[in-house]
PDB file of C-alpha atoms in Angstrom:
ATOM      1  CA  UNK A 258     -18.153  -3.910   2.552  1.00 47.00           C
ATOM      2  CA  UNK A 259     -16.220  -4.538   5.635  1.00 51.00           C
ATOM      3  CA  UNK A 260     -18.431  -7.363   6.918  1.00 53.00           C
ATOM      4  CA  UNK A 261     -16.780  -9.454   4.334  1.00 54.00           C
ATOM      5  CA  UNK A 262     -13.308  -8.693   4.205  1.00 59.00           C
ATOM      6  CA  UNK A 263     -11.427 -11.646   6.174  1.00 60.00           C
ATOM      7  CA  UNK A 264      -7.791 -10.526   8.032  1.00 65.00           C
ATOM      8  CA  UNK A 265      -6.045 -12.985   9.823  1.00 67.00           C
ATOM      9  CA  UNK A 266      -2.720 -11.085  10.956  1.00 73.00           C
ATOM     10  CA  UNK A 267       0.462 -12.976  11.483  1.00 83.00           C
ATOM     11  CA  UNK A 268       2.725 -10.460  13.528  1.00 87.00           C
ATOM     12  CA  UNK A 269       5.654 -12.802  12.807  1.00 92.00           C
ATOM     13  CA  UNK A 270       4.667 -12.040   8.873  1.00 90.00           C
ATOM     14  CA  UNK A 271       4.285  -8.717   9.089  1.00 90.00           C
ATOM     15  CA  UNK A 272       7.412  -8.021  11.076  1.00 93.00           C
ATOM     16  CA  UNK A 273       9.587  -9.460   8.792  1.00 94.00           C
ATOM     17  CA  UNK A 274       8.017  -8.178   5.632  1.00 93.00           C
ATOM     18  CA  UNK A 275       7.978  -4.422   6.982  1.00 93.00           C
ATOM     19  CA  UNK A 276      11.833  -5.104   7.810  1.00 96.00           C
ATOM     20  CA  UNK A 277      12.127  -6.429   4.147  1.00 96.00           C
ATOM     21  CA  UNK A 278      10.093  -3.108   2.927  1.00 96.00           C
ATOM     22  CA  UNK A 279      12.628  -0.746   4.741  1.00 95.00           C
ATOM     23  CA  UNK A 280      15.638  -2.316   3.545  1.00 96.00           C
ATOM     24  CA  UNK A 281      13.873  -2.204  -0.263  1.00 96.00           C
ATOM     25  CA  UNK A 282      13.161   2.038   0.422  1.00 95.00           C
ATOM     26  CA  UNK A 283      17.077   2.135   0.837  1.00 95.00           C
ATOM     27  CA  UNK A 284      16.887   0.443  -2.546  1.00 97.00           C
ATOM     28  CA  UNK A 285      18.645   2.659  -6.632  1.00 97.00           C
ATOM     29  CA  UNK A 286      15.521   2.133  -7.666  1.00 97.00           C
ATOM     30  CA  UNK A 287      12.863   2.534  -5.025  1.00 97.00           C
ATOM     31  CA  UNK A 288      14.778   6.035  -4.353  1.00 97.00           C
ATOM     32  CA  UNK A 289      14.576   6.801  -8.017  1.00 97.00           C
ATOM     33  CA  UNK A 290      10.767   6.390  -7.583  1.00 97.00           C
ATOM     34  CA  UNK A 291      10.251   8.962  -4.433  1.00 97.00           C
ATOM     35  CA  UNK A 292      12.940  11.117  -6.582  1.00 97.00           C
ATOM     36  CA  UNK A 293       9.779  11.190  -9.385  1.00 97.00           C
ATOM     37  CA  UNK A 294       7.318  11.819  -6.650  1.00 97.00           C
ATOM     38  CA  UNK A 295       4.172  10.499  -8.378  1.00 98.00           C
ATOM     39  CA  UNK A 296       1.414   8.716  -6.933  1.00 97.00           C
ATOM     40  CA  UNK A 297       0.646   5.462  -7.992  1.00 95.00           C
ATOM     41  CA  UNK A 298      -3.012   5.544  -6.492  1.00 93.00           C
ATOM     42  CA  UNK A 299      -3.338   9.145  -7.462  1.00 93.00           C
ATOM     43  CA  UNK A 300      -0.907  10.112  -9.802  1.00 96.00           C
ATOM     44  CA  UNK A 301      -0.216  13.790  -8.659  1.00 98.00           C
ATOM     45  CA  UNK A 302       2.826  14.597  -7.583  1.00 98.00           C
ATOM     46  CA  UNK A 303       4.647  15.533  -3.939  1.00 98.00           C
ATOM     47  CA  UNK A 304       7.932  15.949  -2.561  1.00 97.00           C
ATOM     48  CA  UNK A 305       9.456  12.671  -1.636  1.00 95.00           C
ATOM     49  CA  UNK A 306       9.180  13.283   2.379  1.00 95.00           C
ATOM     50  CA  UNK A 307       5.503  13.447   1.453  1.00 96.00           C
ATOM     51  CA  UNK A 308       5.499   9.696   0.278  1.00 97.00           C
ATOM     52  CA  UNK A 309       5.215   6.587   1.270  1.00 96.00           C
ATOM     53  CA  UNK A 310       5.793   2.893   0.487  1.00 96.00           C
ATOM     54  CA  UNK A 311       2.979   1.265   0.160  1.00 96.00           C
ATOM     55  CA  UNK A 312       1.795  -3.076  -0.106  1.00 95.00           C
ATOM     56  CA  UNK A 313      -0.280  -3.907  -2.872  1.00 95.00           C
ATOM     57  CA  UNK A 314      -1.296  -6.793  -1.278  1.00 92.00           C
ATOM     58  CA  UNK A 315      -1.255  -5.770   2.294  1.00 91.00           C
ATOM     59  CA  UNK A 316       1.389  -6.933   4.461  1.00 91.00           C
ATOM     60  CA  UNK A 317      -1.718  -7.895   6.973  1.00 86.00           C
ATOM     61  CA  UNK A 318      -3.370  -9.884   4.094  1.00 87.00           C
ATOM     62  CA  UNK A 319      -0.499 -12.097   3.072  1.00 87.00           C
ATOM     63  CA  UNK A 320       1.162  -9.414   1.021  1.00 91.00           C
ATOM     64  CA  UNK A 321       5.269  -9.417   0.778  1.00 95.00           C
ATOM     65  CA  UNK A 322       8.066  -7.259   0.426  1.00 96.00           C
ATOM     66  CA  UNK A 323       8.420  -7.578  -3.027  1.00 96.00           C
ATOM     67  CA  UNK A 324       9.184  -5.021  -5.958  1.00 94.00           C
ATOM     68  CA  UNK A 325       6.147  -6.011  -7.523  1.00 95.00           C
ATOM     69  CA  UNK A 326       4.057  -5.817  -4.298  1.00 96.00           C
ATOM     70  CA  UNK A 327       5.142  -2.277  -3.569  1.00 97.00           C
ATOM     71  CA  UNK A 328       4.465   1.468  -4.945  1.00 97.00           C
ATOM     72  CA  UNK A 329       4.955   4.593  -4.075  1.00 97.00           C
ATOM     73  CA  UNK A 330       1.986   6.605  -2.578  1.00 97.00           C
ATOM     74  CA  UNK A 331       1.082   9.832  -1.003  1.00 97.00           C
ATOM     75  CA  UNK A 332      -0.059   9.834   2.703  1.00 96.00           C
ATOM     76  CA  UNK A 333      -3.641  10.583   2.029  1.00 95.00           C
ATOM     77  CA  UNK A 334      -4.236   7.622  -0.487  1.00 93.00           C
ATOM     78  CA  UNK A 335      -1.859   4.830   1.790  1.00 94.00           C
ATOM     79  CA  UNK A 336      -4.682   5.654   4.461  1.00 93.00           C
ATOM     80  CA  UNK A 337      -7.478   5.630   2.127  1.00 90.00           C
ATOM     81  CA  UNK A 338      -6.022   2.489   1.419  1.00 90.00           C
ATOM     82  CA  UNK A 339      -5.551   0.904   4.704  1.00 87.00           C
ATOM     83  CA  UNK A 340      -5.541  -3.310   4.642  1.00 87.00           C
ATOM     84  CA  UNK A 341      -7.649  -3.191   1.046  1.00 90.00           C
ATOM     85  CA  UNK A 342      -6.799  -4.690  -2.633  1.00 88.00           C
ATOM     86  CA  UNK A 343      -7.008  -2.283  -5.340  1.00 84.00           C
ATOM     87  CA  UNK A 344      -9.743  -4.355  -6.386  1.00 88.00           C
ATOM     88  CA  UNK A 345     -11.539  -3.713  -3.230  1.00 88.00           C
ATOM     89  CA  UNK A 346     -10.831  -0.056  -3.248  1.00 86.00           C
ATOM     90  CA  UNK A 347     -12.639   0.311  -6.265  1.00 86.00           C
ATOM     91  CA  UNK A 348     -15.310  -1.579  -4.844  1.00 88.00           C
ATOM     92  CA  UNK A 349     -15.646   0.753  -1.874  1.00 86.00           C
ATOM     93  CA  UNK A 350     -15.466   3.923  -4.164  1.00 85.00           C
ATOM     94  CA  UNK A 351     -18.270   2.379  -6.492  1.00 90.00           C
ATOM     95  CA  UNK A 352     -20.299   1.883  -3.260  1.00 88.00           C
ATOM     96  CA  UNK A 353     -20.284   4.966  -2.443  1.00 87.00           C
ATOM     97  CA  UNK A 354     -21.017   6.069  -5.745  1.00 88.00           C
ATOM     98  CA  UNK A 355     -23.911   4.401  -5.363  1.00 86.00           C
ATOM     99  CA  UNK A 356     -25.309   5.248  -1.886  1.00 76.00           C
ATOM    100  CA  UNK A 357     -24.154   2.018  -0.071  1.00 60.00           C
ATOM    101  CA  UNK A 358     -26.108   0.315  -1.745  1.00 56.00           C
TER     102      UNK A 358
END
């Protein structure tokens, strides 16, 4: 699947979005949501200093530093994640489902 995802990173972009993304963390109601300490990917539940904020959209892809663009996640699935869509992650998972094929 990787030969035909396309990233063309603009560090100018993704500077100022992941300055936008800490500022929004600071945020009543981005604090309420690491207070709840679900998942959004996985839905179980951690300690806030086990979570992270999380693009939709990826940052690297064109993604902003919206409310709408960003979750809460848990370390393990933000990695999983890494520059994908959730479209694409299901993609991946189906893929290996199905033996790469």
């Amino acid at each position: 699947m990787d030969d035909w995802i396309e990233i063309n990173r603009d560090e100018r972009h993704i500077k100022r979005e992941r300055a936008k993304a800490r500022e929004l963390r600071n945020t009543p109601y981005f604090q309420e949501q690491f207070r709840r300490g679900i998942c959004h990917y996985c839905g179980k539940n951690f300690p806030p200093e086990e979570l992270t904020l999380d693009h939709i959209v990826p940052v690297a892809r064109g993604g902003r530093s919206t409310r709408g663009n960003l979750v809460i996640c848990c370390r393990a699935c933000n990695q999983e994640k890494k520059y994908l869509t959730p479209a694409e992650m299901i993609l991946r998972r189906l893929e290996a489902e199905n033996g790469g094929e």
